PDB file of N, CA and C in Angstrom:
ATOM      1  N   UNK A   1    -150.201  93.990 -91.678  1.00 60.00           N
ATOM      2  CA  UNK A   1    -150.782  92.882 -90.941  1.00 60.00           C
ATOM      3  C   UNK A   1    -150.846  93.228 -89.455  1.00 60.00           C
ATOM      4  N   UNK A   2    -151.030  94.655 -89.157  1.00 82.00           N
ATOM      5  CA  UNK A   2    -151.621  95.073 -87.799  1.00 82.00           C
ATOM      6  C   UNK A   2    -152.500  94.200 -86.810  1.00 82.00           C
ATOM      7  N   UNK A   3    -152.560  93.613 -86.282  1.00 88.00           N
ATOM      8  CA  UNK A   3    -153.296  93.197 -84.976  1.00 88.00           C
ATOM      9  C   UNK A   3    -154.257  93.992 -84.158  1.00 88.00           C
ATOM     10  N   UNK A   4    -155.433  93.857 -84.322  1.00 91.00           N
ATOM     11  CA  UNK A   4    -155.927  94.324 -83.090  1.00 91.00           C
ATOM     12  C   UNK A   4    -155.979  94.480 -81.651  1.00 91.00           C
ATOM     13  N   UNK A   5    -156.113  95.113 -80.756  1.00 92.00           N
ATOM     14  CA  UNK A   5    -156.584  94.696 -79.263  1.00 92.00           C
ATOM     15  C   UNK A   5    -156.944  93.769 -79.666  1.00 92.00           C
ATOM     16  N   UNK A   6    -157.986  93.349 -79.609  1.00 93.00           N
ATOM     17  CA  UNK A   6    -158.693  92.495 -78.956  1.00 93.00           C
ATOM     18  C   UNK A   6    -158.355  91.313 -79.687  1.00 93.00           C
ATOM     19  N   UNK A   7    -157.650  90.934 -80.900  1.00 92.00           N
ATOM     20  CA  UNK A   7    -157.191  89.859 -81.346  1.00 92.00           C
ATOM     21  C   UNK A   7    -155.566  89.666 -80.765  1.00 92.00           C
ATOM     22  N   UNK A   8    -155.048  90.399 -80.209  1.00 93.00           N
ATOM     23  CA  UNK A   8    -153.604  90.338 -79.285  1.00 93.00           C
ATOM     24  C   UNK A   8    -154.181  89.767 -78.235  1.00 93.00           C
ATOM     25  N   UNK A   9    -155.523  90.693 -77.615  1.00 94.00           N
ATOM     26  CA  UNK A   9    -155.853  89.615 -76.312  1.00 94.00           C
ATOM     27  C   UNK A   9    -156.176  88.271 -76.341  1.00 94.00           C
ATOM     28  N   UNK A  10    -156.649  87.784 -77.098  1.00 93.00           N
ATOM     29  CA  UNK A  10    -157.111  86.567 -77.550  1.00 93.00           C
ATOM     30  C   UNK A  10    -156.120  85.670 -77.892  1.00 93.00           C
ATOM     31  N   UNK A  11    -155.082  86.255 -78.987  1.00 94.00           N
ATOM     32  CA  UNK A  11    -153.809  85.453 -78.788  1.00 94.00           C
ATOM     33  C   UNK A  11    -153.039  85.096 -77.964  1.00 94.00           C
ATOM     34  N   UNK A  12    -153.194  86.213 -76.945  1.00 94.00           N
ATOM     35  CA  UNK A  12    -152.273  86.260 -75.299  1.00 94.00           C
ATOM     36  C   UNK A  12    -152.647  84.815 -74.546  1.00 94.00           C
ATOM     37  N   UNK A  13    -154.206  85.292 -74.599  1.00 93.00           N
ATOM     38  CA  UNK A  13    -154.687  83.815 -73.717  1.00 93.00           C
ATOM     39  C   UNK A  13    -154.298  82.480 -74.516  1.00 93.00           C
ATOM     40  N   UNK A  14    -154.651  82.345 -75.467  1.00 93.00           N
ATOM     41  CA  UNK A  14    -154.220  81.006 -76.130  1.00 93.00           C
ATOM     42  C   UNK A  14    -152.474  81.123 -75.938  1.00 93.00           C
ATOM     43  N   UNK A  15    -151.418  81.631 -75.940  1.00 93.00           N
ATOM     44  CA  UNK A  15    -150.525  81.661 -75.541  1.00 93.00           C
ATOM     45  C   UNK A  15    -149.489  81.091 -74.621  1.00 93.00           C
ATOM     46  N   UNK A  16    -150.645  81.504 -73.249  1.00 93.00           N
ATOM     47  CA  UNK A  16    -150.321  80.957 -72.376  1.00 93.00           C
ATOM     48  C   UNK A  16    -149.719  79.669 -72.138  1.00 93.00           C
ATOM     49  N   UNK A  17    -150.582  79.100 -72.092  1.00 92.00           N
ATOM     50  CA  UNK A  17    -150.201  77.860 -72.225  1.00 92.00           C
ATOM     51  C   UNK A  17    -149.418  76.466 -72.981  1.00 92.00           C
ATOM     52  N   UNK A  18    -148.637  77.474 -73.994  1.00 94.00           N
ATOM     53  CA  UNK A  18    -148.189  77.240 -75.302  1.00 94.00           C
ATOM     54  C   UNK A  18    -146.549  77.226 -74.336  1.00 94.00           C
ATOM     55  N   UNK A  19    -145.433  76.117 -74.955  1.00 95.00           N
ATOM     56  CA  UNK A  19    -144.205  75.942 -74.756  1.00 95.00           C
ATOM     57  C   UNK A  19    -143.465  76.810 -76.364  1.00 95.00           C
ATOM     58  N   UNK A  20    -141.931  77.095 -75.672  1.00 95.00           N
ATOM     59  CA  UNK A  20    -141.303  77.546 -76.766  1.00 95.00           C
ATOM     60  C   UNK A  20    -141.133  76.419 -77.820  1.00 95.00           C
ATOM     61  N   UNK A  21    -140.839  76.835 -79.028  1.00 94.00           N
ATOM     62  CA  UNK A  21    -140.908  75.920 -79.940  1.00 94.00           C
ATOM     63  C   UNK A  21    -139.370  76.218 -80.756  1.00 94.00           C
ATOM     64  N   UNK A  22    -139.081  77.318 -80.506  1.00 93.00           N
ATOM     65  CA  UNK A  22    -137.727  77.829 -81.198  1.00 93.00           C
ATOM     66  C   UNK A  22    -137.047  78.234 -80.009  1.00 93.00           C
ATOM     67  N   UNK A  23    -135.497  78.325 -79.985  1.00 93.00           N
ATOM     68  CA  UNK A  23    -134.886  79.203 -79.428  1.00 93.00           C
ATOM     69  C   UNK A  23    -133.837  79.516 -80.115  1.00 93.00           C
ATOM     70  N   UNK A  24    -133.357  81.188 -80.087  1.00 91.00           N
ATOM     71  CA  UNK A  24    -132.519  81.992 -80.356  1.00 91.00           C
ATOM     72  C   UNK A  24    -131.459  81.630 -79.156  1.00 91.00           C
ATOM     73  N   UNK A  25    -130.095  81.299 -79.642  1.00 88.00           N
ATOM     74  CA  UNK A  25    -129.381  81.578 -78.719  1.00 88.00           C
ATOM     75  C   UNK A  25    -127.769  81.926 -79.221  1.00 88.00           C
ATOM     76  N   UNK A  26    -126.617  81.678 -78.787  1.00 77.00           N
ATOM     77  CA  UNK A  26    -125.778  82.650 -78.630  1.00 77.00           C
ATOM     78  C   UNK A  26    -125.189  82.856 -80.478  1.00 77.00           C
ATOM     79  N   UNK A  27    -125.569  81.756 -81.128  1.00 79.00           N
ATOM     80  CA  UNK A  27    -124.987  81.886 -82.497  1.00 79.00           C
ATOM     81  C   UNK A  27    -126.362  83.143 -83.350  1.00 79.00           C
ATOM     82  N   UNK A  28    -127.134  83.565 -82.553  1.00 80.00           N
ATOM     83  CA  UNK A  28    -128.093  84.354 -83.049  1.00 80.00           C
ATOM     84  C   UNK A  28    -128.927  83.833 -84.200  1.00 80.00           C
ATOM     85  N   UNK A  29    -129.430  84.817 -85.158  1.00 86.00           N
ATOM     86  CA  UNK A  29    -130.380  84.290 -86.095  1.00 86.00           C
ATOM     87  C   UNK A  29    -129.897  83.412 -87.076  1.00 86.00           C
ATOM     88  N   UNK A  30    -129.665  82.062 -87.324  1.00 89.00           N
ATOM     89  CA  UNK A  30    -128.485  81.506 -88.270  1.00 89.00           C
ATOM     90  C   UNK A  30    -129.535  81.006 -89.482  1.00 89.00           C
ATOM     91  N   UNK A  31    -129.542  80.538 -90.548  1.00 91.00           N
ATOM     92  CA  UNK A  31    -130.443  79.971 -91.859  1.00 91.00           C
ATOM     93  C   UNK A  31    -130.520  78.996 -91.060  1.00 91.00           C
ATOM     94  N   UNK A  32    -130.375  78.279 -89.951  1.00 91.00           N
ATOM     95  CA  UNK A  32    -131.483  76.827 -89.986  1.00 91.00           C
ATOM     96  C   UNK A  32    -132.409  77.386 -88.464  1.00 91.00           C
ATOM     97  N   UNK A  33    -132.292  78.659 -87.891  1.00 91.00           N
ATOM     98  CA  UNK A  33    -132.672  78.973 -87.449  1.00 91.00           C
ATOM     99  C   UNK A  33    -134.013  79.589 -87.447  1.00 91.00           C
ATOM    100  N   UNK A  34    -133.836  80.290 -89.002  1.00 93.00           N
ATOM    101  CA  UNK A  34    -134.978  80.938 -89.982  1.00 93.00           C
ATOM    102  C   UNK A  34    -135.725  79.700 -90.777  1.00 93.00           C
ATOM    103  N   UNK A  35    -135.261  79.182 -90.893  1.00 94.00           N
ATOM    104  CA  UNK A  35    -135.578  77.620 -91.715  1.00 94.00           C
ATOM    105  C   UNK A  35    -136.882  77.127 -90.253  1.00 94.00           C
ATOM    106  N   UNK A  36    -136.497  76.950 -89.302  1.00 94.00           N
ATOM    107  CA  UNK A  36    -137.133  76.223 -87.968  1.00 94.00           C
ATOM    108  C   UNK A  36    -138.032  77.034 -87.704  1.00 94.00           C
ATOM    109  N   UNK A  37    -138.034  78.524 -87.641  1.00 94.00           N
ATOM    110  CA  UNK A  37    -139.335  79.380 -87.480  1.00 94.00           C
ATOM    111  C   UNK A  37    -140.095  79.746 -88.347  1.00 94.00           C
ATOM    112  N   UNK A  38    -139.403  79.431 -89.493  1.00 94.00           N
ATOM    113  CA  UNK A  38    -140.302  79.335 -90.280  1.00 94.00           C
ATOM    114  C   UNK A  38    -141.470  78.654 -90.726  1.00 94.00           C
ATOM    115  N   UNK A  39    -141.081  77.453 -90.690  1.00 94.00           N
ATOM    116  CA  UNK A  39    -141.764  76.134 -90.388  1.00 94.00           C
ATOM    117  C   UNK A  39    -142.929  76.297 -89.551  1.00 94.00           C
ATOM    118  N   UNK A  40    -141.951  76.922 -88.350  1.00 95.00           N
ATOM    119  CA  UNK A  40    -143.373  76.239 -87.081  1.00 95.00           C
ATOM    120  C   UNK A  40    -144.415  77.497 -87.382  1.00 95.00           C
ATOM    121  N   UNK A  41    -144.347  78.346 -88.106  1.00 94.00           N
ATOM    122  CA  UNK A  41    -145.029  79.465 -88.006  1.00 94.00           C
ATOM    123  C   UNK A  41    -145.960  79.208 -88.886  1.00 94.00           C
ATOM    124  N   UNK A  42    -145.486  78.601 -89.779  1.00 94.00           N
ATOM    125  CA  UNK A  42    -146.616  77.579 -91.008  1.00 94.00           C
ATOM    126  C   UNK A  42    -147.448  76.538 -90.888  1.00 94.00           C
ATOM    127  N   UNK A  43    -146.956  75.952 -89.576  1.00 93.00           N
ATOM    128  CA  UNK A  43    -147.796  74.974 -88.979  1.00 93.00           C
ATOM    129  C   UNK A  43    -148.676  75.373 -88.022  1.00 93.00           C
ATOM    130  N   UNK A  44    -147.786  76.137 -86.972  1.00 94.00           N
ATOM    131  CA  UNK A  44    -149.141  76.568 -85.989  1.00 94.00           C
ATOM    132  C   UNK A  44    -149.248  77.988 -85.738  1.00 94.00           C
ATOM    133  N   UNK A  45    -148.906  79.174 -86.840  1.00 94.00           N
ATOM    134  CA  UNK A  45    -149.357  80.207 -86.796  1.00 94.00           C
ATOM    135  C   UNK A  45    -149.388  81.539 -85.659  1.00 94.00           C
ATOM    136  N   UNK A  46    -149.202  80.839 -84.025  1.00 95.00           N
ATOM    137  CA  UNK A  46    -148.773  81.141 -82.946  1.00 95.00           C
ATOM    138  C   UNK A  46    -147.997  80.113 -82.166  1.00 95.00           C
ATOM    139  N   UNK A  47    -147.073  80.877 -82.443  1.00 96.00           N
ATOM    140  CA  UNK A  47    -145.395  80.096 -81.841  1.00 96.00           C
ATOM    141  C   UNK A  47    -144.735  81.248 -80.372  1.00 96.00           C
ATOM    142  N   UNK A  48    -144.697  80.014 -79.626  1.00 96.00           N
ATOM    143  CA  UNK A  48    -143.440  81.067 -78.414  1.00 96.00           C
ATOM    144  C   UNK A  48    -141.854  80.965 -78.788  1.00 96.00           C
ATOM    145  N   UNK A  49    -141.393  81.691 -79.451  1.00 96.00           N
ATOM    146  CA  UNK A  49    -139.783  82.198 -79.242  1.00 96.00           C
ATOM    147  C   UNK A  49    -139.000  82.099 -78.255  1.00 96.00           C
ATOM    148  N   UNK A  50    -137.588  81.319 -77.104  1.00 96.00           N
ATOM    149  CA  UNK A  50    -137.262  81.668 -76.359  1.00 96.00           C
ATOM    150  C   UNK A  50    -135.845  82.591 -76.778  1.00 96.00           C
ATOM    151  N   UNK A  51    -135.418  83.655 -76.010  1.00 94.00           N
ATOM    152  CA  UNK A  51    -134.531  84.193 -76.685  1.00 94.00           C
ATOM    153  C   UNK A  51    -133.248  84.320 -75.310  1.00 94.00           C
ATOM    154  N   UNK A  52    -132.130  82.736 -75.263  1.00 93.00           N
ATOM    155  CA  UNK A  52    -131.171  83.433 -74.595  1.00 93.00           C
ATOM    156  C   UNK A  52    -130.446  84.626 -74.893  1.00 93.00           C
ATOM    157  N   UNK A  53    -130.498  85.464 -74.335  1.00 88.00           N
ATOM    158  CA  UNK A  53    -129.755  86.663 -74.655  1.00 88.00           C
ATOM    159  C   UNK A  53    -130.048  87.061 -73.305  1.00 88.00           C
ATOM    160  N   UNK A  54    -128.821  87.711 -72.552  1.00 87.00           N
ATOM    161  CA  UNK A  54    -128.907  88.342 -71.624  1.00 87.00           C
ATOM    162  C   UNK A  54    -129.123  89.391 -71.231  1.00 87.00           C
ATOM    163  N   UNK A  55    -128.766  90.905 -72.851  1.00 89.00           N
ATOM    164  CA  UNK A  55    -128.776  92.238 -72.654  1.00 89.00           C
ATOM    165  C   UNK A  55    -130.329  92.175 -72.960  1.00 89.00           C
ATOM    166  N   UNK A  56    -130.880  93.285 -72.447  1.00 91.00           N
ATOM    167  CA  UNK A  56    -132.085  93.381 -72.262  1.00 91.00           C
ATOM    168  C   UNK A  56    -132.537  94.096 -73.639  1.00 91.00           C
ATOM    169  N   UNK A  57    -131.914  95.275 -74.226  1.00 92.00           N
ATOM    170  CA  UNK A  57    -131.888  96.277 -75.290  1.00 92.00           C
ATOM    171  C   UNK A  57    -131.281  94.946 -76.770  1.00 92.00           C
ATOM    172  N   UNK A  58    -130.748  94.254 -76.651  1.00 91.00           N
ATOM    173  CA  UNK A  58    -129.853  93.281 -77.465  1.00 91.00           C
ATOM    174  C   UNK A  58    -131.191  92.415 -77.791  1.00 91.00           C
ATOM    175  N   UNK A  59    -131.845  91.770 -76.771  1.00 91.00           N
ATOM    176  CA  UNK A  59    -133.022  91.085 -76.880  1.00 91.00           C
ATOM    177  C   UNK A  59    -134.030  91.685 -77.586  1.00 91.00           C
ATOM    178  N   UNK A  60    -134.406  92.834 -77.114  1.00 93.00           N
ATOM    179  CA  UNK A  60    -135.285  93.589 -78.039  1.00 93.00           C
ATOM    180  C   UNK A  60    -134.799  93.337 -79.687  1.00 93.00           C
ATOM    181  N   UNK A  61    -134.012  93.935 -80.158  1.00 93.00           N
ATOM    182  CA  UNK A  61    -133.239  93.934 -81.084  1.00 93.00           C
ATOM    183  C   UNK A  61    -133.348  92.149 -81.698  1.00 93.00           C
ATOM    184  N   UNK A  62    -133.243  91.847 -81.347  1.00 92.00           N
ATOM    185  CA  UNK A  62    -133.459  90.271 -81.541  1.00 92.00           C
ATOM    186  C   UNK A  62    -135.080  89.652 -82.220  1.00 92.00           C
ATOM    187  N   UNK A  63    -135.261  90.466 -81.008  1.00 93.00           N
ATOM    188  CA  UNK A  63    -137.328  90.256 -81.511  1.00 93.00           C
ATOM    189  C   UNK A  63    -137.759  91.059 -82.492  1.00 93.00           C
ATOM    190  N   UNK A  64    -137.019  91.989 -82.723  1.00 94.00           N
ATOM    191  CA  UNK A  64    -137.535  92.945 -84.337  1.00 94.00           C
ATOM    192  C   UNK A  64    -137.044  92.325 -85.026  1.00 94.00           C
ATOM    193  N   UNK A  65    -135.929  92.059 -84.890  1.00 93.00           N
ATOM    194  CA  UNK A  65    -135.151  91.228 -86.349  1.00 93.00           C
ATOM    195  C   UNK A  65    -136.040  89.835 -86.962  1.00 93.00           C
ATOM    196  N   UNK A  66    -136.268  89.361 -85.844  1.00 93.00           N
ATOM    197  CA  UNK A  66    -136.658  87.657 -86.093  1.00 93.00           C
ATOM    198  C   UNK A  66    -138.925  88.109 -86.462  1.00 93.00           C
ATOM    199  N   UNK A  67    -138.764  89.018 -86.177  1.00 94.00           N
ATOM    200  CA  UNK A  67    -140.420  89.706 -86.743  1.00 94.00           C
ATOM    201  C   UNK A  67    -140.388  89.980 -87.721  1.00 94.00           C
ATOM    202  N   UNK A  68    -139.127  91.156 -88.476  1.00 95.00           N
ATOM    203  CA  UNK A  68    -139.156  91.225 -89.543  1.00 95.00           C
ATOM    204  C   UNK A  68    -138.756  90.260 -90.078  1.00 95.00           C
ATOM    205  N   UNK A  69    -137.809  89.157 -90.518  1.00 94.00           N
ATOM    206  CA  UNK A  69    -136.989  87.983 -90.927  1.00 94.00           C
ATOM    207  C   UNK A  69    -138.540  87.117 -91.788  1.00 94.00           C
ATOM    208  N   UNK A  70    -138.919  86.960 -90.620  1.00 93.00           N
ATOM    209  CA  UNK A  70    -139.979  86.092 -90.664  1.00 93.00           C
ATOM    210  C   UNK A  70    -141.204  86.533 -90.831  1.00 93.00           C
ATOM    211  N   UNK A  71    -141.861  87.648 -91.170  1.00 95.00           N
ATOM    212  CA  UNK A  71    -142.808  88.508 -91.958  1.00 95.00           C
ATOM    213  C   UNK A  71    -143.979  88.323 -90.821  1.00 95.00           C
ATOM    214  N   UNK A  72    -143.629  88.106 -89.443  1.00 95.00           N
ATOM    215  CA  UNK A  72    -144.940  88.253 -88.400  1.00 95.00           C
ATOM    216  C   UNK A  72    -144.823  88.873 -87.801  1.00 95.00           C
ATOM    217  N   UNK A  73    -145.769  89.599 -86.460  1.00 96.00           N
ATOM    218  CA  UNK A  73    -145.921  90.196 -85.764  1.00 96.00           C
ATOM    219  C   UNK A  73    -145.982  89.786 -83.602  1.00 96.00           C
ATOM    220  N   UNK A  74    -145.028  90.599 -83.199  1.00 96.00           N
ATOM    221  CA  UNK A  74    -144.970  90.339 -82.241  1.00 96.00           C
ATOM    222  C   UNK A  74    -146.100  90.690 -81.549  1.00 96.00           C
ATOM    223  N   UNK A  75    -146.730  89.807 -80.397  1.00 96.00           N
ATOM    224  CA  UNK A  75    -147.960  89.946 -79.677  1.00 96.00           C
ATOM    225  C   UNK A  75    -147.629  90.131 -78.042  1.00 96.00           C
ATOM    226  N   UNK A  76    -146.855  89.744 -78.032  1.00 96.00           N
ATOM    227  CA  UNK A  76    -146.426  89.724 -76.112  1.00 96.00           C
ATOM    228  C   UNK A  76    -144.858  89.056 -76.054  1.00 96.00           C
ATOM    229  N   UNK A  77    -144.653  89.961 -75.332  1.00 96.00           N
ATOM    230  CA  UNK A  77    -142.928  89.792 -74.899  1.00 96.00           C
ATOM    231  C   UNK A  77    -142.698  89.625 -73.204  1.00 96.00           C
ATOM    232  N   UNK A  78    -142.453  88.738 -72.716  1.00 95.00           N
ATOM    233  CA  UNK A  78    -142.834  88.452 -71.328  1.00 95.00           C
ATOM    234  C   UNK A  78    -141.458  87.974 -71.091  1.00 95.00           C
ATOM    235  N   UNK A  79    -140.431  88.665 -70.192  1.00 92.00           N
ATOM    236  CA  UNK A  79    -138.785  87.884 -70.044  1.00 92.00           C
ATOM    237  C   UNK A  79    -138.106  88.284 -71.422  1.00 92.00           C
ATOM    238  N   UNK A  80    -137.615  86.170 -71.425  1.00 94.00           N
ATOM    239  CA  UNK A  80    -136.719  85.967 -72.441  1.00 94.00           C
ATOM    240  C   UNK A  80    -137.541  85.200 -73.832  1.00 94.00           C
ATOM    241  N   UNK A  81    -138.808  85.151 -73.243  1.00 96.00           N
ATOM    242  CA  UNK A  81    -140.224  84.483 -74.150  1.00 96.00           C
ATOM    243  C   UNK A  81    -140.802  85.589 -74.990  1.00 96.00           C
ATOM    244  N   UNK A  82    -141.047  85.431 -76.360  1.00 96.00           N
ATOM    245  CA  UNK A  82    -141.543  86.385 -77.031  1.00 96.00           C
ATOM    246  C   UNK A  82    -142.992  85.530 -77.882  1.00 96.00           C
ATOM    247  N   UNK A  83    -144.043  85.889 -77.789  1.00 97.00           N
ATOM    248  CA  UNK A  83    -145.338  85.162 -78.658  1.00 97.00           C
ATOM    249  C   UNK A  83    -145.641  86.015 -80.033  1.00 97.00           C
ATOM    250  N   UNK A  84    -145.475  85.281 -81.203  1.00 97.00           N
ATOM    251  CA  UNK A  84    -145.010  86.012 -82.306  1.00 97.00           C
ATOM    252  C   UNK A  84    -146.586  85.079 -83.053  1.00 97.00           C
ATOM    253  N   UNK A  85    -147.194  85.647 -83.889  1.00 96.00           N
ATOM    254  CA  UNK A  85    -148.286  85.440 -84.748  1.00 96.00           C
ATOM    255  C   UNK A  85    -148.100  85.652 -86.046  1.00 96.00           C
ATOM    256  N   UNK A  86    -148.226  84.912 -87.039  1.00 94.00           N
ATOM    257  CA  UNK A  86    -148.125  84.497 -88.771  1.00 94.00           C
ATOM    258  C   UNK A  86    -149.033  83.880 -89.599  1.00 94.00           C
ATOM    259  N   UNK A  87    -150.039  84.249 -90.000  1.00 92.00           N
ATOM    260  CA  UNK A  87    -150.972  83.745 -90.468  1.00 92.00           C
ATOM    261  C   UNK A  87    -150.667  82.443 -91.830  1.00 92.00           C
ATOM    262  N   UNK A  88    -150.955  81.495 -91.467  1.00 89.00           N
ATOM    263  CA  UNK A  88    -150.148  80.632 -92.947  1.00 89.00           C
ATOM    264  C   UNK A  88    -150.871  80.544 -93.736  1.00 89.00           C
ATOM    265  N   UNK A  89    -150.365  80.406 -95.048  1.00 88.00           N
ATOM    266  CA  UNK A  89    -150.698  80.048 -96.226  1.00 88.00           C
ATOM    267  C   UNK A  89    -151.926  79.131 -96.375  1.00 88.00           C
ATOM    268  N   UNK A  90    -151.771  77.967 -95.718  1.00 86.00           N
ATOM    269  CA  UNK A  90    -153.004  76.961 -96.112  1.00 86.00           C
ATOM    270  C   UNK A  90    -153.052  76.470 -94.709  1.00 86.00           C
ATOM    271  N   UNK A  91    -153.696  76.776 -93.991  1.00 84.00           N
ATOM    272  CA  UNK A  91    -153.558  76.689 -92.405  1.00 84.00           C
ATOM    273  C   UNK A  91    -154.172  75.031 -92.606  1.00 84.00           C
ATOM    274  N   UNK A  92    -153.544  74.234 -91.645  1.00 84.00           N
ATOM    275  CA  UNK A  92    -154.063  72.980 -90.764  1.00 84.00           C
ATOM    276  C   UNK A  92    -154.584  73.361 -89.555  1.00 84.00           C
ATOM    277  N   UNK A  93    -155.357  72.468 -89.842  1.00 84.00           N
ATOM    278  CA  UNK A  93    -156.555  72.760 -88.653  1.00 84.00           C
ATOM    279  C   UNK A  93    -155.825  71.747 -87.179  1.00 84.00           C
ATOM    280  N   UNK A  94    -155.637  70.748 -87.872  1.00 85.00           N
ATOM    281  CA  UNK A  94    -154.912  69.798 -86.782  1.00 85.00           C
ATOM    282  C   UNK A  94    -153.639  70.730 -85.828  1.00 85.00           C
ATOM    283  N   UNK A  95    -153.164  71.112 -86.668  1.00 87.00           N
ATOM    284  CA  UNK A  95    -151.665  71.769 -86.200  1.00 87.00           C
ATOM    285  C   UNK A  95    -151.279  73.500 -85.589  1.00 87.00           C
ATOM    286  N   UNK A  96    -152.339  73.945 -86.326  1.00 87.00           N
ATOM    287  CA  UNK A  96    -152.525  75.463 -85.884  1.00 87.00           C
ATOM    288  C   UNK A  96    -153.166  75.432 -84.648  1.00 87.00           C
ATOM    289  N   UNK A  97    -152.184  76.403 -83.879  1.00 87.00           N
ATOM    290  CA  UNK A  97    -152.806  76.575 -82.469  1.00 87.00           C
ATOM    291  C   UNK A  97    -153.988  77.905 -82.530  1.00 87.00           C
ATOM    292  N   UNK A  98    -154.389  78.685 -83.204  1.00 85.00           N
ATOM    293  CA  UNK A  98    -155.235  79.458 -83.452  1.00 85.00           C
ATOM    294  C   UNK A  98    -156.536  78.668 -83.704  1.00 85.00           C
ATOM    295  N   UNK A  99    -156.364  77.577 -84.576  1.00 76.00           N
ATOM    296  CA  UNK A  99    -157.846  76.679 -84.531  1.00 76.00           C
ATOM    297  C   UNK A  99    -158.343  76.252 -83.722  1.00 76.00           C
ATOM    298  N   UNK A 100    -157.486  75.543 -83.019  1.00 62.00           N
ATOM    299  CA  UNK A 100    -157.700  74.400 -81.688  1.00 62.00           C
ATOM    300  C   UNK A 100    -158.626  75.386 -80.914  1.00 62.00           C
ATOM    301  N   UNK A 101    -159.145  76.508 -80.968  1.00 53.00           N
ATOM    302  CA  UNK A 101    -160.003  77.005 -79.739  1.00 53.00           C
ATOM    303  C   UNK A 101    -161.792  76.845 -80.033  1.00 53.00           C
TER     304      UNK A 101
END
């Protein structure tokens, strides 16, 4: 489920303007954690991640895990904000931020 350029760029911009919807923080990836991104990734397909974590290499590590966990692909990692893309199952049009454009 590779990404293109030019569909990363496109996600970037719709992005922007997008608030985190999950955050990772010091109890790390926990089942209601995976449960919650999971969800939102089913609803709106492009979700922002915030990830307290302070080590910079630890964070990384964080964003592969929660990419693989959750079977999507990371698009832009900006800070402690990561924009992660999941194509859902039976997409809503209302709720998916990929439609709304």
């Amino acid at each position: 489920m590779t990404l293109s350029a030019d569909r990363k760029k496109q996600y970037r911009s719709l992005g922007h303007s997008l608030k985190p919807v999950v955050t990772v923080a010091g109890n790390g990836l926990s089942e209601n954690v995976m449960m919650e991104l999971d969800r939102a990734l089913e609803d709106h397909e492009l979700i922002k991640v915030k990830l307290v974590v302070a080590d910079r290499d630890l964070r990384k590590q964080v964003i592969e895990e929660v990419c693989q966990q959750s079977r999507s692909e990371l698009v832009q990692e900006i800070g402690k904000v990561a924009l992660i893309y999941r194509a859902a199952k039976k997409p809503n049009a209302k709720l998916s931020n990929i439609s709304r454009v």
